[in-house]
Tab-separated table of C-alpha atoms and ligand atoms in Angstrom:
chain	number	residue	atom	x	y	z
Q	1	MET	CA	-127.429	3.952	-17.267
Q	2	THR	CA	-126.790	5.285	-20.447
Q	3	LEU	CA	-124.400	3.640	-23.251
Q	4	ARG	CA	-122.520	5.713	-25.687
Q	5	ALA	CA	-120.667	3.799	-27.681
Q	6	LEU	CA	-120.255	1.147	-29.897
Q	7	TYR	CA	-116.639	0.064	-31.258
Q	8	VAL	CA	-115.846	-2.025	-34.404
Q	9	ASP	CA	-112.652	-4.432	-34.240
Q	10	PHE	CA	-111.996	-6.218	-37.325
Q	11	ASP	CA	-110.965	-9.815	-36.271
Q	12	SER	CA	-107.586	-10.950	-37.576
Q	13	TYR	CA	-108.030	-8.198	-40.292
Q	14	PHE	CA	-105.363	-9.131	-42.901
Q	15	ALA	CA	-105.256	-12.847	-42.633
Q	16	SER	CA	-109.443	-12.944	-42.840
Q	17	VAL	CA	-109.527	-10.825	-45.878
Q	18	GLU	CA	-107.271	-13.026	-47.635
Q	19	GLN	CA	-108.984	-16.039	-46.586
Q	20	GLN	CA	-112.302	-14.316	-47.642
Q	21	GLU	CA	-110.285	-13.368	-51.234
Q	22	GLN	CA	-108.585	-16.966	-51.766
Q	23	PRO	CA	-111.044	-19.852	-50.685
Q	24	GLU	CA	-108.394	-22.281	-50.610
Q	25	LEU	CA	-106.540	-20.501	-47.495
Q	26	ARG	CA	-110.283	-20.647	-45.230
Q	27	GLY	CA	-109.581	-23.216	-42.376
Q	28	ARG	CA	-106.061	-22.584	-42.430
Q	29	PRO	CA	-103.175	-21.159	-40.649
Q	30	VAL	CA	-102.215	-18.342	-42.653
Q	31	ALA	CA	-99.708	-15.730	-41.330
Q	32	VAL	CA	-99.593	-12.631	-43.658
Q	33	VAL	CA	-96.020	-11.611	-44.189
Q	34	PRO	CA	-94.329	-8.656	-45.589
Q	35	VAL	CA	-91.339	-10.378	-47.553
Q	36	MET	CA	-91.237	-14.196	-48.460
Q	37	THR	CA	-88.698	-15.146	-45.797
Q	38	ASP	CA	-88.418	-16.792	-42.625
Q	39	SER	CA	-86.526	-13.866	-41.063
Q	40	THR	CA	-88.889	-11.705	-40.995
Q	41	CYS	CA	-91.975	-11.678	-38.938
Q	42	CYS	CA	-95.978	-12.168	-39.330
Q	43	ILE	CA	-97.802	-9.167	-39.240
Q	44	ALA	CA	-101.588	-10.992	-38.861
Q	45	ALA	CA	-102.318	-14.607	-38.185
Q	46	SER	CA	-105.593	-16.465	-39.025
Q	47	TYR	CA	-107.500	-17.729	-36.311
Q	48	GLU	CA	-106.489	-20.738	-36.936
Q	49	ALA	CA	-102.849	-20.030	-36.548
Q	50	LYS	CA	-103.110	-18.396	-33.225
Q	51	ALA	CA	-104.546	-21.199	-32.077
Q	52	PHE	CA	-100.660	-22.527	-32.480
Q	53	GLY	CA	-99.854	-19.777	-30.485
Q	54	ILE	CA	-98.761	-17.276	-33.464
Q	55	LYS	CA	-99.173	-13.555	-33.562
Q	56	THR	CA	-98.681	-10.291	-35.076
Q	57	GLY	CA	-94.823	-9.964	-34.281
Q	58	THR	CA	-93.774	-13.688	-34.376
Q	59	GLY	CA	-90.928	-14.200	-36.446
Q	60	VAL	CA	-91.415	-16.492	-39.282
Q	61	GLY	CA	-89.193	-19.258	-39.031
Q	62	GLU	CA	-90.772	-19.477	-35.202
Q	63	ALA	CA	-93.860	-19.760	-36.691
Q	64	ARG	CA	-93.371	-22.552	-38.650
Q	65	GLN	CA	-91.567	-24.208	-35.974
Q	66	LYS	CA	-94.872	-23.798	-34.246
Q	67	CYS	CA	-97.269	-25.036	-37.208
Q	68	PRO	CA	-95.100	-26.313	-39.974
Q	69	GLU	CA	-98.729	-26.567	-41.975
Q	70	LEU	CA	-98.558	-22.684	-41.649
Q	71	VAL	CA	-99.187	-20.980	-45.077
Q	72	CYS	CA	-97.400	-17.799	-45.857
Q	73	VAL	CA	-98.975	-14.992	-48.021
Q	74	HIS	CA	-97.675	-12.371	-49.069
Q	75	ALA	CA	-99.378	-8.254	-48.149
Q	76	ARG	CA	-101.414	-7.220	-50.126
Q	77	HIS	CA	-101.807	-3.507	-48.792
Q	78	GLU	CA	-104.088	-2.139	-51.747
Q	79	VAL	CA	-106.555	-5.074	-51.059
Q	80	TYR	CA	-106.819	-4.407	-47.199
Q	81	ILE	CA	-107.751	-0.687	-48.076
Q	82	ARG	CA	-110.491	-1.244	-50.698
Q	83	TYR	CA	-111.762	-4.018	-48.253
Q	84	HIS	CA	-111.194	-1.002	-45.414
Q	85	HIS	CA	-113.146	1.503	-47.330
Q	86	ARG	CA	-116.541	-1.269	-48.630
Q	87	LEU	CA	-116.311	-1.852	-44.780
Q	88	VAL	CA	-116.720	1.485	-43.452
Q	89	GLU	CA	-119.731	1.903	-46.095
Q	90	LEU	CA	-121.207	-1.307	-44.722
Q	91	VAL	CA	-121.057	-0.196	-41.280
Q	92	GLU	CA	-121.718	3.218	-41.925
Q	93	SER	CA	-125.408	1.796	-43.792
Q	94	GLN	CA	-126.469	0.872	-40.153
Q	95	ILE	CA	-125.146	3.828	-37.918
Q	96	PRO	CA	-122.811	6.718	-38.522
Q	97	VAL	CA	-119.307	6.368	-37.876
Q	98	SER	CA	-117.839	8.890	-35.542
Q	99	ALA	CA	-114.509	8.018	-36.122
Q	100	VAL	CA	-112.019	5.621	-38.234
Q	101	ARG	CA	-109.131	4.638	-35.760
Q	102	SER	CA	-107.065	2.548	-37.864
Q	103	ILE	CA	-107.845	0.563	-40.812
Q	104	ASP	CA	-109.763	-2.419	-38.753
Q	105	GLU	CA	-111.125	-0.287	-36.234
Q	106	MET	CA	-113.774	2.055	-35.832
Q	107	TRP	CA	-116.327	3.499	-33.572
Q	108	CYS	CA	-119.694	5.083	-33.753
Q	109	ALA	CA	-121.450	7.335	-30.581
Q	110	LEU	CA	-125.104	6.028	-29.717
Q	111	THR	CA	-127.233	8.670	-29.624
Q	112	GLY	CA	-131.154	9.050	-28.526
Q	113	SER	CA	-133.063	5.500	-28.819
Q	114	TRP	CA	-130.141	3.743	-30.095
Q	115	GLN	CA	-129.010	3.769	-26.661
Q	116	SER	CA	-131.235	1.422	-24.872
Q	117	PRO	CA	-128.944	-2.153	-24.704
Q	118	ALA	CA	-131.461	-3.902	-27.018
Q	119	ARG	CA	-131.478	-1.620	-29.688
Q	120	ALA	CA	-127.534	-1.282	-29.131
Q	121	GLU	CA	-127.080	-4.791	-29.583
Q	122	GLN	CA	-129.752	-5.169	-32.860
Q	123	ILE	CA	-127.558	-2.862	-34.342
Q	124	ALA	CA	-124.136	-4.457	-33.838
Q	125	ARG	CA	-125.944	-7.664	-35.076
Q	126	ASN	CA	-126.981	-6.180	-38.551
Q	127	ILE	CA	-123.678	-4.634	-38.576
Q	128	LYS	CA	-122.466	-8.203	-38.743
Q	129	ARG	CA	-125.072	-8.874	-41.562
Q	130	VAL	CA	-124.058	-6.328	-43.698
Q	131	ILE	CA	-120.787	-7.632	-43.496
Q	132	ALA	CA	-121.196	-10.487	-44.275
Q	133	GLU	CA	-123.400	-10.073	-47.060
Q	134	GLY	CA	-121.450	-7.204	-48.639
Q	135	ALA	CA	-117.682	-7.941	-47.501
Q	136	GLY	CA	-118.002	-11.956	-47.377
Q	137	GLU	CA	-118.393	-14.387	-44.075
Q	138	TYR	CA	-114.676	-14.596	-43.764
Q	139	VAL	CA	-114.655	-10.853	-43.091
Q	140	ARG	CA	-115.508	-10.761	-39.437
Q	141	CYS	CA	-115.473	-8.262	-36.728
Q	142	SER	CA	-115.942	-7.813	-32.791
Q	143	ILE	CA	-118.147	-5.439	-31.397
Q	144	GLY	CA	-118.016	-3.720	-27.789
Q	145	ILE	CA	-120.798	-1.476	-26.811
Q	146	GLY	CA	-120.045	0.922	-23.579
Q	147	PRO	CA	-120.767	4.008	-21.724
Q	148	ASN	CA	-117.948	5.938	-23.115
Q	149	ARG	CA	-115.620	4.890	-26.344
Q	150	PHE	CA	-112.949	3.860	-23.983
Q	151	ILE	CA	-114.937	1.064	-22.543
Q	152	ALA	CA	-116.729	-0.038	-26.014
Q	153	LYS	CA	-113.406	-0.268	-27.161
Q	154	GLN	CA	-112.344	-2.688	-24.214
Q	155	ALA	CA	-115.736	-4.784	-24.909
Q	156	SER	CA	-114.864	-5.078	-28.104
Q	157	ALA	CA	-111.403	-6.765	-27.347
Q	158	MET	CA	-113.159	-9.700	-24.629
Q	159	ASN	CA	-115.265	-11.446	-27.009
Q	160	LYS	CA	-112.895	-12.228	-30.428
Q	161	PRO	CA	-113.782	-13.657	-32.308
Q	162	ASN	CA	-116.674	-12.832	-34.075
Q	163	GLY	CA	-117.963	-11.476	-30.439
Q	164	LEU	CA	-120.370	-8.906	-29.263
Q	165	LYS	CA	-120.189	-7.550	-25.637
Q	166	LEU	CA	-121.963	-5.029	-24.055
Q	167	ILE	CA	-120.509	-3.465	-20.892
Q	168	ARG	CA	-123.419	-1.448	-19.092
Q	169	GLU	CA	-121.797	1.060	-16.562
Q	170	GLY	CA	-123.064	-0.707	-13.507
Q	171	ASP	CA	-120.790	-3.355	-13.712
Q	172	LEU	CA	-117.902	-1.028	-13.887
Q	173	PRO	CA	-115.097	-1.309	-13.278
Q	174	GLN	CA	-115.142	-4.974	-12.195
Q	175	ALA	CA	-116.140	-5.753	-15.647
Q	176	LEU	CA	-112.670	-4.810	-16.946
Q	177	HIS	CA	-110.959	-6.915	-14.110
Q	178	PRO	CA	-110.212	-9.444	-16.809
Q	179	ARG	CA	-107.506	-7.522	-19.044
Q	180	GLN	CA	-104.372	-6.511	-18.756
Q	181	LEU	CA	-102.712	-3.430	-17.611
Q	182	ARG	CA	-100.996	-3.262	-21.174
Q	183	ASP	CA	-104.762	-3.804	-22.946
Q	184	ILE	CA	-105.922	-0.850	-21.330
Q	185	THR	CA	-105.505	2.342	-23.395
Q	186	GLY	CA	-102.525	4.503	-22.060
Q	187	ILE	CA	-101.041	2.099	-20.594
Q	188	GLY	CA	-97.668	1.992	-21.953
Q	189	ARG	CA	-94.302	-0.480	-21.069
Q	190	ARG	CA	-92.980	2.063	-18.855
Q	191	MET	CA	-96.435	2.891	-17.416
Q	192	GLU	CA	-96.922	-0.546	-16.698
Q	193	GLN	CA	-93.609	-0.788	-14.938
Q	194	ARG	CA	-94.448	2.294	-13.092
Q	195	LEU	CA	-97.372	0.786	-12.103
Q	196	GLN	CA	-95.830	-1.816	-10.727
Q	197	GLY	CA	-93.695	0.132	-8.436
Q	198	PHE	CA	-96.605	0.896	-6.630
Q	199	GLY	CA	-97.883	-2.838	-6.477
Q	200	ILE	CA	-100.198	-2.457	-9.100
Q	201	ARG	CA	-100.053	-5.730	-11.231
Q	202	THR	CA	-103.389	-6.121	-12.745
Q	203	VAL	CA	-106.437	-4.141	-13.673
Q	204	ALA	CA	-108.358	-4.709	-10.511
Q	205	ASP	CA	-105.335	-3.361	-8.243
Q	206	LEU	CA	-105.813	-0.249	-10.949
Q	207	CYS	CA	-109.433	-0.415	-10.359
Q	208	ALA	CA	-109.140	-0.295	-6.676
Q	209	ALA	CA	-106.934	2.890	-6.470
Q	210	ASP	CA	-108.694	5.686	-5.523
Q	211	VAL	CA	-108.450	9.049	-7.274
Q	212	HIS	CA	-105.790	10.408	-4.918
Q	213	LEU	CA	-103.713	7.659	-5.842
Q	214	MET	CA	-104.285	7.881	-9.898
Q	215	ARG	CA	-103.563	11.510	-10.073
Q	216	LYS	CA	-100.391	10.307	-8.179
Q	217	LEU	CA	-99.567	7.528	-10.305
Q	218	TRP	CA	-100.316	9.810	-13.839
Q	219	ASN	CA	-98.188	12.885	-12.253
Q	220	GLY	CA	-101.836	14.582	-12.277
Q	221	VAL	CA	-105.525	15.441	-13.924
Q	222	GLU	CA	-104.698	12.410	-16.372
Q	223	GLY	CA	-104.929	10.195	-13.579
Q	224	GLU	CA	-108.346	11.561	-12.240
Q	225	ARG	CA	-109.234	11.173	-16.122
Q	226	MET	CA	-108.425	7.430	-16.288
Q	227	TYR	CA	-110.245	7.056	-13.032
Q	228	ARG	CA	-113.750	8.186	-14.633
Q	229	ARG	CA	-112.776	6.656	-17.822
Q	230	LEU	CA	-112.436	3.422	-16.263
Q	231	ARG	CA	-116.176	4.215	-14.594
Q	232	GLY	CA	-117.475	4.914	-17.559
Q	233	GLU	CA	-117.863	8.587	-17.592
Q	234	ASP	CA	-117.909	9.952	-20.744
Q	235	LEU	CA	-115.471	12.752	-20.861
Q	236	TYR	CA	-114.701	15.216	-23.504
Q	237	GLU	CA	-111.440	14.692	-24.979
Q	238	ALA	CA	-110.686	17.729	-26.670
Q	239	PRO	CA	-108.186	16.855	-29.532
Q	240	THR	CA	-105.334	19.318	-28.549
Q	241	GLU	CA	-105.219	17.579	-25.119
Q	242	ARG	CA	-103.034	14.965	-26.345
Q	243	GLY	CA	-102.782	15.938	-30.290
Q	244	SER	CA	-98.826	16.372	-30.216
Q	245	VAL	CA	-95.803	16.045	-27.618
Q	246	GLY	CA	-93.202	18.331	-28.471
Q	247	HIS	CA	-90.611	20.893	-26.800
Q	248	SER	CA	-89.176	24.291	-27.948
Q	249	HIS	CA	-86.160	26.059	-26.520
Q	250	VAL	CA	-84.736	29.653	-27.048
Q	251	LEU	CA	-80.800	28.714	-28.043
Q	252	PRO	CA	-78.626	30.815	-25.848
Q	253	PRO	CA	-76.620	33.135	-28.453
Q	254	ALA	CA	-73.234	30.867	-28.763
Q	255	ARG	CA	-75.542	28.135	-29.828
Q	256	ARG	CA	-77.178	29.866	-32.390
Q	257	ASN	CA	-75.403	28.094	-35.543
Q	258	ASP	CA	-77.227	25.374	-37.381
Q	259	ALA	CA	-75.333	22.436	-35.781
Q	260	ASP	CA	-75.801	23.391	-32.066
Q	261	ALA	CA	-79.025	24.089	-33.143
Q	262	LEU	CA	-79.710	20.638	-35.078
Q	263	LYS	CA	-78.158	18.986	-31.671
Q	264	VAL	CA	-80.676	20.587	-29.771
Q	265	LEU	CA	-83.439	19.470	-31.332
Q	266	HIS	CA	-82.383	16.125	-31.310
Q	267	ARG	CA	-82.104	15.736	-27.790
Q	268	MET	CA	-86.107	17.530	-28.241
Q	269	LEU	CA	-86.776	14.844	-30.520
Q	270	GLN	CA	-85.777	11.622	-28.057
Q	271	LYS	CA	-86.888	13.459	-25.188
Q	272	ALA	CA	-90.434	13.757	-26.783
Q	273	ALA	CA	-89.956	10.023	-28.387
Q	274	LEU	CA	-89.179	8.958	-25.006
Q	275	ARG	CA	-92.263	10.481	-23.591
Q	276	LEU	CA	-94.435	9.434	-26.570
Q	277	ARG	CA	-93.312	5.522	-25.506
Q	278	ASP	CA	-94.177	6.511	-21.841
Q	279	MET	CA	-97.733	7.642	-23.033
Q	280	GLY	CA	-98.139	4.163	-25.395
Q	281	TYR	CA	-98.745	6.071	-28.118
Q	282	HIS	CA	-97.224	6.191	-31.779
Q	283	ALA	CA	-96.633	9.679	-33.892
Q	284	GLY	CA	-97.582	9.965	-37.436
Q	285	GLY	CA	-96.566	13.683	-37.709
Q	286	MET	CA	-93.730	15.654	-37.088
Q	287	GLN	CA	-93.510	19.675	-37.059
Q	288	LEU	CA	-90.203	21.458	-36.944
Q	289	TYR	CA	-90.278	25.098	-35.829
Q	290	VAL	CA	-87.324	27.346	-36.343
Q	291	ARG	CA	-87.549	30.934	-35.115
Q	292	HIS	CA	-84.562	33.709	-36.755
Q	293	ARG	CA	-83.752	36.998	-35.709
Q	294	GLY	CA	-86.112	39.730	-36.683
Q	295	ARG	CA	-88.387	37.314	-38.373
Q	296	ALA	CA	-91.622	35.723	-38.125
Q	297	GLY	CA	-91.164	31.985	-37.141
Q	298	TRP	CA	-90.941	29.171	-39.741
Q	299	SER	CA	-92.474	26.077	-39.583
Q	300	ARG	CA	-92.869	22.575	-41.892
Q	301	GLN	CA	-94.803	19.651	-41.087
Q	302	THR	CA	-94.672	16.247	-42.340
Q	303	ARG	CA	-96.676	12.945	-42.133
Q	304	PHE	CA	-95.247	9.418	-42.327
Q	305	THR	CA	-96.204	5.794	-40.829
Q	306	ALA	CA	-96.877	6.237	-37.436
Q	307	THR	CA	-94.092	5.073	-35.225
Q	308	GLN	CA	-92.427	5.491	-31.999
Q	309	ASP	CA	-89.181	4.315	-32.961
Q	310	THR	CA	-86.492	7.361	-33.065
Q	311	VAL	CA	-84.585	6.363	-35.740
Q	312	GLU	CA	-87.328	6.390	-37.693
Q	313	LEU	CA	-87.996	9.855	-35.824
Q	314	GLU	CA	-84.666	10.956	-37.094
Q	315	HIS	CA	-85.023	10.616	-40.746
Q	316	ALA	CA	-87.946	12.956	-40.442
Q	317	LEU	CA	-86.608	15.614	-38.668
Q	318	ILE	CA	-83.609	15.835	-40.678
Q	319	ALA	CA	-85.620	15.877	-43.887
Q	320	LEU	CA	-87.549	18.959	-42.629
Q	321	TRP	CA	-84.772	20.432	-40.919
Q	322	ARG	CA	-83.055	20.575	-44.641
Q	323	GLN	CA	-86.128	22.491	-45.816
Q	324	ARG	CA	-85.153	25.461	-43.559
Q	325	PRO	CA	-84.194	28.819	-44.926
Q	326	ALA	CA	-80.301	29.334	-44.537
Q	327	LEU	CA	-80.934	32.209	-41.594
Q	328	GLU	CA	-79.148	32.167	-38.162
Q	329	PRO	CA	-81.587	30.189	-35.846
Q	330	MET	CA	-82.732	32.116	-32.357
Q	331	ALA	CA	-85.179	29.423	-31.253
Q	332	VAL	CA	-86.383	25.559	-32.746
Q	333	GLY	CA	-88.818	23.539	-31.397
Q	334	VAL	CA	-90.047	20.033	-32.651
Q	335	ALA	CA	-93.247	18.484	-31.944
Q	336	LEU	CA	-94.691	15.047	-32.907
Q	337	THR	CA	-98.157	14.836	-33.948
Q	338	ARG	CA	-101.014	12.618	-35.526
Q	339	LEU	CA	-100.982	10.919	-32.203
Q	340	VAL	CA	-102.783	7.035	-32.395
Q	341	GLU	CA	-102.583	4.870	-29.443
Q	342	HIS	CA	-100.264	2.135	-29.342
Q	343	GLN	CA	-102.958	-0.806	-29.550
Q	344	GLN	CA	-104.188	0.721	-32.928
Q	345	ALA	CA	-100.841	0.560	-34.627
Q	346	THR	CA	-100.094	-2.567	-36.703
Q	347	LEU	CA	-96.699	-3.628	-37.703
Q	348	PRO	CA	-95.689	-2.422	-40.886
Q	349	LEU	CA	-95.974	-4.036	-44.093
Q	350	PHE	CA	-92.720	-3.370	-45.605
Q	351	GLY	CA	-90.561	-3.069	-42.274
Q	352	LYS	CA	-86.935	-3.680	-42.618
Q	353	LEU	CA	-86.386	-6.748	-40.802
Q	354	GLN	CA	-83.786	-4.729	-38.474
Q	355	SER	CA	-86.581	-3.042	-36.886
Q	356	ARG	CA	-87.201	-5.807	-34.209
Q	357	ASN	CA	-83.942	-5.158	-33.141
Q	358	ARG	CA	-84.072	-1.619	-33.280
Q	359	ASP	CA	-87.119	-1.943	-31.015
Q	360	ARG	CA	-84.972	-3.805	-28.648
Q	361	LEU	CA	-82.291	-0.875	-28.833
Q	362	THR	CA	-84.885	1.526	-28.066
Q	363	GLU	CA	-86.172	-0.259	-25.145
Q	364	VAL	CA	-82.225	-0.241	-23.506
Q	365	VAL	CA	-81.961	2.802	-24.269
Q	366	ASP	CA	-85.412	4.088	-22.290
Q	367	GLN	CA	-84.644	1.383	-19.526
Q	368	LEU	CA	-80.916	3.303	-19.422
Q	369	ASN	CA	-82.632	6.595	-19.018
Q	370	SER	CA	-85.386	5.579	-16.485
Q	371	ARG	CA	-82.598	4.636	-14.672
Q	372	PHE	CA	-80.065	7.175	-14.646
Q	373	GLY	CA	-81.952	10.018	-15.177
Q	374	LYS	CA	-83.144	11.371	-18.768
Q	375	GLN	CA	-80.258	12.282	-20.537
Q	376	ALA	CA	-78.352	8.823	-19.774
Q	377	ALA	CA	-78.431	7.905	-22.842
Q	378	TYR	CA	-79.726	9.076	-26.224
Q	379	PHE	CA	-79.381	8.165	-30.142
Q	380	GLY	CA	-76.022	9.686	-31.085
Q	381	ALA	CA	-76.525	12.726	-33.937
Q	382	ALA	CA	-76.460	8.791	-36.636
Q	383	HIS	CA	-76.945	11.515	-39.361
Q	384	GLY	CA	-74.792	10.505	-42.189
Q	385	ALA	CA	-76.112	6.750	-41.898
Q	386	LEU	CA	-79.510	8.261	-42.393
Q	387	ASP	CA	-78.947	9.862	-45.390
Q	388	GLU	CA	-79.921	6.738	-47.436
Q	389	ALA	CA	-82.280	4.812	-45.802
Q	390	PRO	CA	-85.741	6.559	-47.263
Q	391	MET	CA	-88.634	6.591	-44.839
Q	392	ARG	CA	-90.045	3.380	-45.673
Q	393	ILE	CA	-93.661	2.624	-47.553
Q	394	ALA	CA	-95.889	0.964	-44.980
Q	395	PHE	CA	-99.144	2.098	-43.545
Q	396	THR	CA	-100.426	1.684	-39.682
Q	397	GLN	CA	-103.412	4.429	-40.103
Q	398	ILE	CA	-105.791	4.306	-42.865
Q	399	PRO	CA	-104.442	5.829	-46.149
Q	400	ASP	CA	-104.321	9.135	-46.525
Q	401	PRO	CA	-104.525	9.978	-50.336
Q	402	ASP	CA	-101.971	12.666	-49.557
Q	403	LEU	CA	-99.805	9.685	-49.061
Q	404	GLU	CA	-100.737	7.318	-51.280
Q	405	ARG	CA	-99.474	9.335	-54.165
G	501	MG	MG1	-108.603	-5.661	-35.422
């Protein structure tokens, strides 16, 4: 049995940092909010608030009803970023960090003698100790250890808060049975619906599926990979493998003009966004590609707060499109890049109030499309309306120096 990954996930990260910074908040139900109004929703809840059923995404009005003594704290993202950098340093003082997955998650590869269960657990306890000493005892994390990163992440979520859980290869896949389907990385809402169509309602049902059924469920090799991942195999994850989702199209001669090219791009973007949501991912970047007659292809990239919201993605597309050379387009392509798993994306700090309604709208559009075919419904070219609305300022991933200027 080999342990290969240790996953660190901070508990109620924003709320815990606030409790660390403001002693008067300790032991109290705290909600971190983007704006001080009841019509917004909580972007983080302390464990005391979670006991009242308040969680990320709960409307503030509803949260106050559930817990009248709730303390709402205005989000201070610069503080959370400062803590993040300190926390990465502290973990690194014990074991190299292989990758930072989001502002409050990172994982470390276990190698050599660190792979023994006793040693791995010791490292985990040391991490917790240096964090308590170096960042403060209110900033706590849950640590999962497992035979691959996927299992370690699942383990980190199974004993929250302040958890430490080790899953051995021999205990798989049964050790995952308490999880929900949607907790599994790679199972988004639509995938969950698809699984339910095959009578798979629990993780136990999923683990009972043989490799042939898994291939069928995922329409191909990704199902086999999921089968192996659930059993602790350490699969090589090529960065390009799901590094982007996109489409390109050579325009028929009659459609080689800006207006038609843009329509095609919108269609392709909406297809890619649907696929993104299907896979349970958010995209933090976009690449636009345009080929002109007799010229090398032109392309531009942009980065933004990771999202799966079609309207926001449309903003990014329009912004890129405006930069194109004024030439006749022959072929166009759009790709969503910098994909992050759904569970790692937290709600935007400064999201617009209507974003919850937009999520609902997106859901309805997806449902129409899954029932009546891919092009049954799509977002009309809302270009005019897109003009005024700037990309929102927020972060769900680690702030990138390029973006923080
Ligand atoms: Mg967390």
